[in-house]
DNA sequence: CTGTTAGCGCCTTCAT
DNA sequence: ATGAAGGCGCTAACAG
């Protein structure tokens, strides 16, 4: 026979009738308008309770042209770094009575384009975009989005959009330097897919750290995942490189690299020292723990959300702002050949 | 000066004007109604393109009383098992032109209540709920939800709601039996928080597997997290239990347990064999790899989504349906004392 | 095949 | 302090 969901929800009109008031008064009470007598307020509130009234989000959105929803678009929600950004963003949204939608595009340009295009439907008030492959088409799409957009990560220089970057290049440089200081003779890099922005900047930083004369082996993984890191490292080791230190472009790759090394009987950090990037949750759950460059995704998620709210709530309406956070090398056991850290 | 977002989006009215048609015709074209002449269709489509028209989601929702959004409510989005459910659910949603909202409640009853209450706003067409602590109040709330709800996990017997369970008790039993077969003399359990449903059923299964005469040590972690698993295991080992096998109530706890063992110099699986539950991504990223009971969260996410769509799209309107999936023990290195598996 | 129109539920001037 | 009424953008009758 079906559930009792048949009883359709009360509207503001029903509440008004029940309270012997006008819809306007009910609306005022609902929205905390001062200009209502205490008795009226009491009657309306009682009526709301009695009718189990809840405002209709669609009607409010249509009328108020605001949805109280924001969206986070990431490439792969399996990546713990994005999960951290998501979490802080969700907390922020909640503090402001907003909801968070999550779209995972799996690095498919088509998906990202579709998501950005759908923004025209205005089902969200704004978007935080964490994308690694800014193709030309997406760039163009971003020139005039229907709602505010804030990018987490490196936005191309010619794209005019708010962004919260991190000095990944500097972080990679520091990591490479650290590996040298640990006495690693040959240092290699397990990088991300060639066509991604992070791969570019992190490789630059890696080379910065090793100096212009070095010609270090670099392999590119097919994705920023454990499996891809494992496969890429296998290729690297099979090539006979025999590195004493490896910088991985993110922690997921580093975990894959760690496992590849372990499975070959290499001792970490004695035979080979490892450094990852992101300092995500992954870094603490392996043994040895992973040295990693903290790219502060949680902070950046919140910062991005704040910039977005500035736009949404009209507090800021100027030229695109580019924020950048400091990065920090967190040394743990995977690279500590002195023997101090765990 | 601000961006060019000032140009407000075209409505169906301007498209109609531009095409020299009525709004009805435009609406028909938009919705694939057959009863329009090819010329009309062409004109309207051109006008849509020229005006860069995109339908307004709020107006459609208000009119059609459907939002094309569903929501996933989980306790902790940091748990990879939920991430898997989320992923498959998002894929399903996308296939049906729907969007997914994610709410992470961190096990706060207040948050869950609020989320369930907000459903009255009808900002989503339905909800998939993955909750571990069904308090009485939530149970009551669930008695008459504003939109369809499907539960992933064990719904209490007296709650009338669609659900997709897994035979966790049977899985735990199988895991305990497996540990016995591996020759573990003393077997302990690192369980989840006492007041959670999974903790109960998994403990039952664990006891089933060890037999009625056993009185195994059981510690309860404060949460289903790595850190809590580490802490609980430390307590267990400090108590002098010296188990040769440990069943952990989920993979996150198991990772924590693994690290606690490693940090104490215990060899896994030789000194102590470990089994987790969920068979999430975590199980494959540690060394040794984690033996785990597959609770099939990805499958269950999709199944839950399908049951939800059945309700939303009116294909099913009967009594609550309870599905349950089989579980499967996946043996890996952490418990393999024979020496076969990796 | 095409157009006109009512109304989804709400907020907000504008009057009183 | 309260009420009446228009309209947000769209779809689905209903009329022609």
XYZ file of C-alpha atoms (C1' of nucleotides) in Angstrom:
716
model
C 0.000 0.000 0.000
C 2.954 2.301 0.205
C 4.203 4.584 2.897
C 2.530 7.535 4.475
C 4.637 9.931 2.474
C 1.399 10.755 0.669
C 0.557 13.474 3.174
C 2.011 16.401 1.375
C 4.012 18.962 3.315
C 2.482 22.120 4.678
C 3.046 25.362 2.815
C 3.353 28.797 4.203
C -0.297 29.314 3.293
C -1.471 26.458 5.465
C 0.494 27.815 8.371
C -0.992 31.267 7.837
C -4.539 29.931 7.808
C -3.931 27.935 10.914
C -2.428 30.905 12.724
C -5.132 33.258 11.511
C -2.501 35.398 9.893
C -1.357 36.386 6.444
C 1.378 34.657 4.558
C 3.407 37.829 4.821
C 3.414 37.640 8.592
C 4.407 34.020 8.538
C 7.230 34.823 6.188
C 8.369 37.598 8.482
C 8.460 35.333 11.491
C 10.312 32.712 9.521
C 12.955 35.175 8.469
C 13.398 36.867 11.804
C 11.872 40.136 10.719
C 11.512 42.494 13.699
C 8.239 44.040 12.662
C 5.904 41.474 14.153
C 4.148 41.577 17.485
C 5.144 39.016 20.048
C 1.669 37.479 20.030
C 1.735 37.094 16.282
C 5.135 35.522 16.477
C 3.936 33.065 19.082
C 0.843 32.107 17.105
C 2.823 31.576 13.951
C 5.479 29.528 15.661
C 2.825 27.343 17.195
C 1.171 26.864 13.827
C 4.501 25.937 12.294
C 5.006 23.275 14.880
C 1.495 21.942 14.622
C 1.643 21.649 10.871
C 5.193 20.341 10.922
C 6.095 23.060 8.509
C 9.430 23.147 6.717
C 10.228 25.743 4.094
C 10.530 24.571 0.526
C 14.082 24.970 -0.704
C 13.158 25.192 -4.370
C 10.711 28.001 -3.855
C 13.209 29.909 -1.792
C 15.882 29.451 -4.384
C 13.645 30.592 -7.175
C 12.566 33.630 -5.288
C 15.840 34.513 -3.636
C 18.150 33.404 -6.464
C 20.401 31.662 -4.035
C 20.579 27.957 -3.298
C 22.707 27.792 -0.169
C 24.658 25.059 -1.877
C 28.241 25.050 -3.017
C 30.065 22.445 -4.969
C 33.493 20.885 -4.778
C 34.837 19.484 -8.010
C 37.783 17.145 -7.687
C 39.521 14.765 -9.946
C 39.463 11.752 -7.692
C 37.688 11.627 -4.401
C 39.788 8.594 -3.525
C 42.729 10.913 -2.996
C 43.016 11.626 0.733
C 44.290 15.120 0.070
C 40.993 15.983 -1.559
C 39.128 14.292 1.222
C 40.801 16.686 3.621
C 39.881 19.667 1.516
C 36.376 18.324 1.324
C 36.110 17.933 5.033
C 37.213 21.441 5.899
C 35.022 22.837 3.171
C 32.053 20.947 4.454
C 32.672 22.245 7.953
C 32.817 25.775 6.629
C 29.670 25.294 4.602
C 27.867 23.935 7.596
C 28.913 26.919 9.706
C 27.193 29.082 7.148
C 24.101 26.956 6.827
C 25.110 25.774 3.390
C 25.373 22.363 1.841
C 28.184 20.802 -0.122
C 27.911 18.878 -3.354
C 30.814 16.781 -4.497
C 31.639 15.931 -8.072
C 34.475 13.591 -8.907
C 35.537 13.826 -12.526
C 38.268 11.184 -12.619
C 40.374 13.527 -14.695
C 37.988 13.307 -17.619
C 37.992 16.614 -19.403
C 34.527 15.910 -20.724
C 33.210 15.485 -17.217
C 34.814 18.673 -16.034
C 33.432 20.607 -18.946
C 30.006 19.233 -18.298
C 30.184 20.105 -14.639
C 31.311 23.631 -15.381
C 28.655 24.012 -18.010
C 25.918 22.809 -15.704
C 26.761 25.674 -13.404
C 24.534 27.685 -15.681
C 21.603 25.913 -14.120
C 22.511 27.730 -10.913
C 21.935 24.780 -8.710
C 24.846 26.001 -6.593
C 25.961 29.431 -5.501
C 29.602 28.779 -6.222
C 32.276 26.211 -6.923
C 35.626 25.167 -5.554
C 37.563 23.474 -8.304
C 40.550 21.227 -7.696
C 41.702 20.233 -11.120
C 45.051 19.044 -12.328
C 44.511 19.280 -16.042
C 43.441 22.694 -17.152
C 42.891 22.085 -20.782
C 42.299 25.004 -23.083
C 38.628 24.361 -23.261
C 38.188 24.406 -19.534
C 40.188 27.581 -19.415
C 37.835 29.173 -21.874
C 34.848 27.927 -19.982
C 36.212 29.540 -16.866
C 36.446 32.946 -18.451
C 32.875 33.747 -17.613
C 31.353 31.265 -15.213
C 27.716 31.568 -14.195
C 28.693 31.508 -10.537
C 31.899 32.330 -8.657
C 34.720 29.824 -8.929
C 37.768 29.375 -6.737
C 40.571 27.057 -7.747
C 42.581 24.973 -5.330
C 45.934 24.392 -6.886
C 47.863 26.075 -9.601
C 45.685 27.999 -11.996
C 47.427 28.792 -15.255
C 48.786 32.314 -15.260
C 46.491 33.482 -18.031
C 43.311 32.361 -16.334
C 41.581 35.053 -14.371
C 40.182 33.291 -11.365
C 40.508 33.254 -7.591
C 42.892 30.586 -6.437
C 44.576 29.127 -3.386
C 47.883 27.700 -4.420
C 50.784 26.233 -2.544
C 54.425 26.664 -3.279
C 54.801 23.153 -4.575
C 57.878 24.040 -6.549
C 59.589 25.358 -3.449
C 58.406 22.319 -1.531
C 59.818 19.951 -4.110
C 63.084 21.845 -4.055
C 63.273 21.511 -0.310
C 62.530 17.811 -0.538
C 65.245 17.245 -3.106
C 67.702 19.171 -0.998
C 66.730 17.093 1.996
C 67.461 13.893 0.090
C 70.883 15.219 -0.843
C 71.561 16.117 2.739
C 70.669 12.599 3.754
C 73.590 11.509 1.656
C 71.643 9.953 -1.189
C 73.984 9.543 -4.114
C 71.550 9.014 -6.947
C 68.172 10.716 -6.664
C 65.205 9.974 -8.898
C 61.676 11.221 -9.199
C 58.383 9.415 -9.585
C 56.254 12.123 -11.088
C 52.568 12.380 -11.956
C 51.042 12.279 -15.431
C 52.881 14.504 -17.886
C 49.894 16.609 -18.840
C 49.128 17.788 -15.341
C 50.067 21.104 -13.809
C 51.452 19.653 -10.573
C 53.780 17.408 -12.513
C 55.334 20.418 -14.137
C 55.927 22.563 -11.087
C 57.098 19.711 -8.914
C 59.575 18.591 -11.507
C 60.928 22.119 -11.705
C 61.356 22.216 -7.959
C 63.018 18.822 -8.002
C 65.547 20.030 -10.561
C 66.041 23.253 -8.634
C 67.054 21.206 -5.644
C 69.494 19.003 -7.492
C 71.196 21.786 -9.372
C 71.530 22.470 -13.086
C 74.183 19.865 -13.751
C 72.217 16.900 -12.527
C 70.401 14.726 -14.980
C 68.208 12.693 -12.680
C 66.022 9.820 -13.810
C 62.342 10.780 -13.896
C 59.426 8.476 -14.563
C 55.856 9.589 -15.018
C 53.050 7.606 -13.447
C 49.784 7.308 -15.285
C 47.777 8.734 -12.448
C 48.204 9.987 -8.903
C 47.388 6.591 -7.390
C 49.067 3.838 -5.404
C 48.913 1.428 -8.286
C 50.361 3.875 -10.767
C 53.139 4.715 -8.336
C 53.936 1.050 -7.930
C 54.061 0.496 -11.666
C 56.155 3.573 -12.343
C 58.634 2.652 -9.645
C 58.925 -0.835 -11.068
C 59.817 0.700 -14.420
C 62.325 2.963 -12.739
C 64.058 0.148 -10.896
C 63.959 -2.158 -13.895
C 65.778 0.476 -15.889
C 68.741 -0.119 -13.630
C 68.658 3.319 -12.044
C 69.298 2.049 -8.499
C 68.500 5.368 -6.827
C 69.327 5.990 -3.194
C 66.587 8.574 -2.904
C 63.224 9.061 -4.608
C 60.940 12.050 -4.592
C 57.341 11.201 -5.371
C 54.967 13.831 -6.657
C 52.335 12.938 -4.089
C 51.774 10.614 -1.172
C 49.711 8.109 -3.077
C 52.521 7.645 -5.545
C 54.919 7.417 -2.624
C 52.959 4.614 -1.007
C 53.086 2.735 -4.279
C 56.803 3.395 -4.481
C 57.311 2.239 -0.907
C 55.521 -1.003 -1.599
C 57.434 -1.579 -4.802
C 60.671 -1.121 -2.896
C 59.607 -3.370 -0.044
C 58.496 -6.061 -2.472
C 61.955 -5.980 -4.032
C 63.638 -6.360 -0.720
C 64.953 -2.825 -0.613
C 65.166 -1.348 2.840
C 63.688 2.090 3.389
C 65.364 4.429 4.187
C 68.703 2.586 4.309
C 68.834 1.378 0.735
C 66.546 4.041 -0.614
C 65.074 7.123 1.046
C 61.577 8.245 0.108
C 59.782 11.563 0.188
C 56.197 12.209 -0.802
C 54.086 15.312 -1.196
C 50.735 16.404 0.280
C 51.354 15.142 3.792
C 47.979 13.483 3.625
C 46.681 10.850 5.964
C 48.480 8.249 3.901
C 51.808 9.533 5.148
C 51.189 8.355 8.668
C 49.694 4.951 8.038
C 52.660 3.193 6.497
C 55.856 1.951 8.068
C 58.239 3.547 7.929
C 56.195 6.696 8.104
C 56.473 8.850 5.078
C 58.439 12.058 4.935
C 56.254 14.462 3.018
C 55.877 18.042 1.908
C 52.789 19.440 3.561
C 50.673 21.102 0.907
C 48.003 21.939 3.454
C 44.912 20.815 1.675
C 42.695 21.188 4.684
C 43.708 24.809 5.142
C 43.387 25.484 1.479
C 39.928 23.994 1.350
C 38.810 26.361 4.039
C 40.586 29.331 2.506
C 39.058 28.599 -0.862
C 35.668 28.364 0.767
C 36.155 31.718 2.423
C 37.142 33.397 -0.814
C 34.108 31.839 -2.404
C 31.806 33.097 0.325
C 33.301 36.561 -0.058
C 32.068 36.544 -3.635
C 28.771 34.864 -2.955
C 27.870 37.188 -0.137
C 29.048 40.225 -2.035
C 31.847 41.137 0.311
C 34.314 41.118 -2.514
C 33.760 41.856 -6.146
C 37.098 42.857 -7.539
C 39.856 41.357 -9.629
C 40.802 37.719 -9.067
C 42.832 37.123 -5.939
C 45.623 34.627 -5.795
C 46.477 33.306 -2.393
C 49.331 30.978 -1.730
C 50.197 29.020 1.368
C 53.617 28.093 2.640
C 54.675 24.504 2.411
C 56.667 22.605 4.940
C 58.756 19.474 4.807
C 57.715 17.013 7.473
C 60.544 14.576 8.055
C 59.664 11.052 9.120
C 61.232 7.653 8.979
C 61.128 7.045 5.241
C 63.959 9.479 4.604
C 65.707 9.698 7.932
C 69.061 8.046 7.542
C 70.447 9.720 10.629
C 68.216 7.527 12.729
C 66.454 10.193 14.790
C 62.843 10.438 13.605
C 60.459 7.483 13.773
C 34.431 47.031 -10.949
C 33.678 43.343 -10.619
C 33.324 40.597 -13.139
C 30.979 40.322 -16.049
C 28.704 38.035 -14.124
C 26.314 40.947 -14.123
C 24.763 39.830 -17.422
C 21.911 37.852 -16.070
C 21.089 34.504 -17.607
C 18.510 34.142 -20.336
C 15.122 32.782 -19.395
C 12.815 30.695 -21.438
C 10.970 33.901 -22.249
C 13.845 35.611 -24.011
C 14.564 32.476 -25.943
C 10.946 32.400 -27.051
C 11.041 36.019 -28.105
C 14.247 35.531 -30.013
C 12.890 32.466 -31.789
C 9.586 34.125 -32.490
C 7.835 31.350 -30.623
C 5.877 30.872 -27.437
C 7.365 29.771 -24.170
C 5.380 26.573 -24.477
C 7.110 25.654 -27.683
C 10.478 26.360 -26.217
C 9.621 24.219 -23.236
C 8.534 21.428 -25.553
C 11.760 21.514 -27.479
C 13.722 21.539 -24.270
C 11.909 18.514 -22.970
C 11.988 16.506 -26.152
C 8.277 16.729 -26.747
C 7.414 15.236 -30.132
C 4.709 17.688 -31.017
C 6.855 20.377 -32.587
C 7.666 20.953 -36.215
C 11.241 20.507 -37.307
C 11.512 24.171 -38.295
C 10.282 25.275 -34.909
C 12.716 22.976 -33.232
C 15.564 24.336 -35.272
C 14.640 27.945 -34.564
C 14.365 27.321 -30.863
C 17.615 25.448 -30.695
C 19.345 28.255 -32.494
C 17.862 30.789 -30.125
C 19.006 28.714 -27.161
C 22.505 28.709 -28.465
C 22.516 32.397 -29.310
C 21.245 33.398 -25.917
C 23.417 30.873 -24.140
C 20.336 29.576 -22.440
C 20.478 27.126 -19.542
C 17.369 26.057 -17.680
C 16.980 27.256 -14.127
C 17.158 24.345 -11.725
C 15.192 26.051 -8.959
C 12.261 26.835 -11.210
C 12.208 23.293 -12.514
C 12.323 21.902 -9.020
C 9.535 24.104 -7.830
C 7.382 23.235 -10.762
C 8.247 19.577 -11.091
C 8.684 18.831 -7.362
C 11.862 16.940 -8.048
C 15.426 18.159 -7.598
C 17.458 15.535 -9.402
C 19.678 15.459 -6.360
C 20.251 12.686 -3.888
C 22.255 12.745 -0.736
C 24.677 10.388 0.932
C 24.957 10.705 4.681
C 27.974 9.056 6.250
C 29.637 9.178 9.575
C 33.128 9.881 8.403
C 34.053 10.557 4.845
C 37.643 9.800 5.741
C 36.726 6.121 5.891
C 37.718 4.559 2.569
C 34.804 2.153 2.725
C 32.424 5.082 2.549
C 34.478 6.651 -0.175
C 33.884 3.536 -2.223
C 30.164 3.646 -1.586
C 30.206 7.287 -2.496
C 32.002 6.661 -5.714
C 29.632 4.011 -6.973
C 26.674 6.058 -5.883
C 27.974 9.060 -7.714
C 28.464 7.025 -10.839
C 24.909 5.779 -10.587
C 23.584 9.267 -9.990
C 25.445 10.556 -12.974
C 24.045 7.823 -15.186
C 20.627 9.102 -14.248
C 21.433 12.762 -14.668
C 21.350 13.323 -10.952
C 23.744 14.954 -8.551
C 25.108 13.723 -5.265
C 25.373 15.669 -2.044
C 27.550 14.355 0.722
C 27.077 14.975 4.400
C 29.590 13.742 6.925
C 28.224 13.719 10.447
C 31.258 12.514 12.372
C 29.033 10.288 14.411
C 27.309 13.234 16.019
C 23.728 12.341 16.666
C 22.773 16.003 16.570
C 24.187 16.329 13.109
C 22.368 13.276 11.872
C 19.122 14.462 13.307
C 19.569 17.837 11.708
C 20.350 16.288 8.370
C 17.321 14.033 8.525
C 15.155 16.903 9.619
C 16.332 19.137 6.796
C 15.039 16.573 4.370
C 11.713 18.292 4.887
C 13.045 21.129 2.770
C 13.044 18.705 -0.112
C 16.338 19.823 -1.452
C 16.985 16.219 -2.432
C 14.796 13.497 -3.878
C 16.125 10.816 -1.551
C 18.851 9.788 0.856
C 21.280 6.946 1.334
C 22.191 6.749 4.985
C 25.247 4.944 6.283
C 25.054 5.316 10.017
C 26.573 3.235 12.765
C 24.721 4.641 15.725
C 20.997 4.462 15.321
C 19.844 6.196 18.428
C 16.237 6.092 19.372
C 15.620 9.578 18.206
C 16.960 8.933 14.770
C 14.862 5.831 14.612
C 11.798 7.859 15.357
C 12.778 10.461 12.818
C 13.059 7.736 10.249
C 9.542 6.557 10.768
C 8.135 9.083 8.376
C 10.811 10.752 6.327
C 9.909 13.482 3.848
C 11.740 11.650 1.089
C 12.724 8.017 0.549
C 15.615 6.713 2.639
C 17.788 3.655 2.092
C 20.190 2.480 4.758
C 23.573 0.957 4.042
C 24.430 -1.277 6.925
C 22.442 -2.855 9.623
C 19.169 -1.143 10.277
C 17.670 -2.076 13.638
C 15.033 -4.740 13.261
C 12.220 -2.504 14.395
C 12.937 0.260 11.910
C 10.895 0.069 8.769
C 13.240 1.184 6.052
C 14.885 -0.129 2.907
C 18.370 -1.377 3.613
C 21.366 -3.057 2.053
C 23.141 -5.029 4.695
C 26.039 -7.417 4.647
C 26.459 -10.557 6.657
C 29.068 -9.035 8.889
C 28.430 -11.536 11.636
C 29.056 -14.400 9.289
C 32.113 -12.631 7.953
C 33.532 -12.143 11.416
C 32.879 -15.769 12.183
C 34.750 -16.821 9.078
C 37.629 -14.546 9.979
C 37.878 -15.967 13.483
C 37.802 -19.478 12.134
C 40.530 -18.575 9.690
C 42.738 -17.334 12.514
C 42.228 -20.600 14.343
C 43.096 -22.541 11.247
C 46.288 -20.556 10.973
C 47.275 -22.035 14.288
C 46.861 -18.935 16.410
C 46.721 -19.970 20.030
C 45.305 -16.866 21.645
C 42.942 -14.744 19.563
C 41.799 -11.258 20.480
C 39.546 -8.652 18.975
C 39.972 -4.940 18.462
C 36.385 -3.846 18.171
C 34.713 -0.546 17.339
C 32.959 1.770 19.774
C 30.557 -0.083 22.053
C 27.481 1.872 21.099
C 27.658 1.079 17.399
C 25.681 -1.542 15.566
C 28.662 -3.021 13.704
C 30.511 -3.545 16.973
C 27.714 -5.733 18.191
C 27.267 -7.973 15.200
C 30.965 -8.378 14.559
C 31.609 -9.336 18.131
C 28.880 -11.941 17.895
C 30.462 -13.385 14.799
C 33.867 -13.367 16.419
C 32.515 -15.367 19.345
C 30.669 -17.683 16.997
C 33.958 -18.516 15.354
C 35.852 -19.184 18.563
C 33.195 -21.318 20.162
C 31.167 -20.896 23.352
C 33.946 -21.916 25.721
C 36.424 -19.285 24.645
C 36.744 -16.120 26.641
C 38.810 -13.991 24.271
C 40.172 -10.562 25.149
C 38.219 -7.769 23.454
C 39.078 -4.082 23.458
C 36.861 -1.356 22.116
C 38.395 1.467 20.129
C 36.928 4.933 20.476
C 36.272 5.287 16.788
C 36.761 3.415 13.538
C 40.057 5.145 12.804
C 43.739 4.324 12.510
C 44.613 6.279 15.618
C 41.906 4.662 17.707
C 42.999 1.232 16.510
C 46.565 1.996 17.453
C 45.557 3.150 20.918
C 43.254 0.207 21.533
C 45.875 -2.270 20.438
C 48.386 -0.666 22.730
C 45.978 -1.167 25.613
C 45.446 -4.756 24.556
C 49.131 -5.564 24.417
C 49.901 -3.676 27.606
C 47.355 -5.840 29.384
C 49.656 -8.743 28.762
C 47.305 -10.570 26.446
C 50.033 -11.531 23.954
C 47.600 -12.710 21.283
C 48.780 -14.686 18.279
C 45.854 -13.493 16.210
C 43.745 -10.326 16.194
C 40.481 -9.642 14.446
C 39.843 -5.958 13.881
C 36.347 -4.659 13.317
C 37.384 -2.709 10.248
C 40.417 -2.035 8.099
C 41.191 1.322 9.596
C 41.420 -0.232 13.022
C 43.513 -3.007 11.522
C 46.018 -0.569 10.073
C 46.346 0.999 13.477
C 46.802 -2.432 14.983
C 49.389 -3.352 12.397
C 51.390 -0.231 13.143
C 51.162 -0.783 16.866
C 52.489 -4.296 16.397
C 55.278 -3.192 14.088
C 56.291 -0.435 16.469
C 56.604 -3.031 19.224
C 58.791 -5.222 17.127
C 56.164 -7.876 16.631
C 56.353 -9.638 13.311
C 53.150 -9.962 11.282
C 51.968 -12.600 10.657
C 54.580 -14.756 12.393
C 54.209 -13.385 15.906
C 50.690 -12.161 15.437
C 48.262 -12.647 12.550
C 45.879 -9.842 11.640
C 42.514 -9.730 9.928
C 40.492 -6.630 9.133
C 37.021 -6.026 7.797
C 35.688 -3.990 4.834
C 38.390 -4.944 2.384
C 38.766 -1.283 1.578
C 41.605 0.305 -0.266
C 43.547 0.432 2.985
C 43.927 -3.340 2.902
C 46.205 -3.233 -0.118
C 48.447 -0.336 0.773
C 50.213 -1.744 3.784
C 52.883 -4.415 4.063
C 52.142 -7.111 4.730
C 48.887 -6.720 2.881
C 45.860 -7.051 5.042
C 43.618 -10.083 5.107
C 40.123 -8.678 5.243
C 36.454 -9.576 5.084
C 35.011 -7.947 2.001
C 31.864 -6.104 2.991
C 31.379 -4.851 -0.542
C 30.712 -1.217 0.038
C 30.971 -0.280 -3.589
C 28.332 -2.833 -4.560
C 26.136 -1.833 -1.695
C 26.372 1.834 -2.590
C 25.097 1.051 -6.028
C 22.409 -1.305 -4.765
C 21.228 1.252 -2.266
C 21.110 3.826 -5.020
C 19.025 1.535 -7.165
C 16.549 0.872 -4.411
C 16.361 4.576 -3.841
C 15.716 5.279 -7.512
C 12.985 2.638 -7.495
C 11.188 4.696 -4.891
C 11.949 8.072 -6.376
C 10.830 7.098 -9.822
C 7.777 5.332 -8.513
C 8.746 1.863 -9.665
C 8.333 0.523 -6.177
C 6.052 1.695 -3.429
C 5.608 -1.251 -1.112
C 6.857 -2.436 2.219
C 10.528 -1.870 3.111
C 12.902 -4.219 1.377
C 15.940 -5.622 3.069
C 18.709 -6.739 0.823
C 21.839 -8.392 2.048
C 25.055 -9.164 0.233
C 27.390 -12.070 0.781
C 30.712 -11.398 2.397
C 33.979 -13.018 1.518
C 37.253 -13.447 3.340
C 40.161 -12.243 1.249
C 43.325 -13.811 2.556
C 46.548 -11.853 2.223
C 49.882 -11.716 3.913
C 48.878 -10.360 7.293
C 47.368 -13.669 8.332
C 49.036 -16.162 6.086
C 51.281 -18.259 8.241
C 51.475 -21.004 5.671
C 53.557 -18.747 3.497
C 51.565 -18.958 0.282
C 49.807 -15.612 -0.236
C 51.717 -12.364 -0.652
C 1.226 21.972 -34.380
C 1.245 26.280 -31.593
C -0.075 29.715 -28.085
C -2.193 31.359 -23.597
C -2.369 30.826 -18.921
C -2.500 29.071 -14.186
C 0.205 28.099 -10.510
C 4.336 25.497 -7.995
C 5.927 28.158 -2.649
C 8.032 31.950 -1.291
C 9.598 36.927 -0.332
C 8.872 41.749 -0.730
C 7.400 46.005 -2.049
C 3.432 48.746 -1.313
C -0.678 49.999 1.132
C -3.200 50.256 5.101
C 2.111 45.902 12.936
C -0.377 43.552 9.307
C -2.255 42.260 4.686
C -2.717 42.016 -0.492
C -0.563 41.074 -4.605
C 3.103 40.526 -8.076
C 6.470 37.750 -9.853
C 10.905 34.580 -9.657
C 11.274 30.608 -14.330
C 9.186 26.817 -15.645
C 5.708 23.022 -17.179
C 1.276 21.190 -18.190
C -3.336 21.738 -19.096
C -6.365 23.642 -22.211
C -7.768 26.137 -26.527
C -7.371 26.940 -30.927
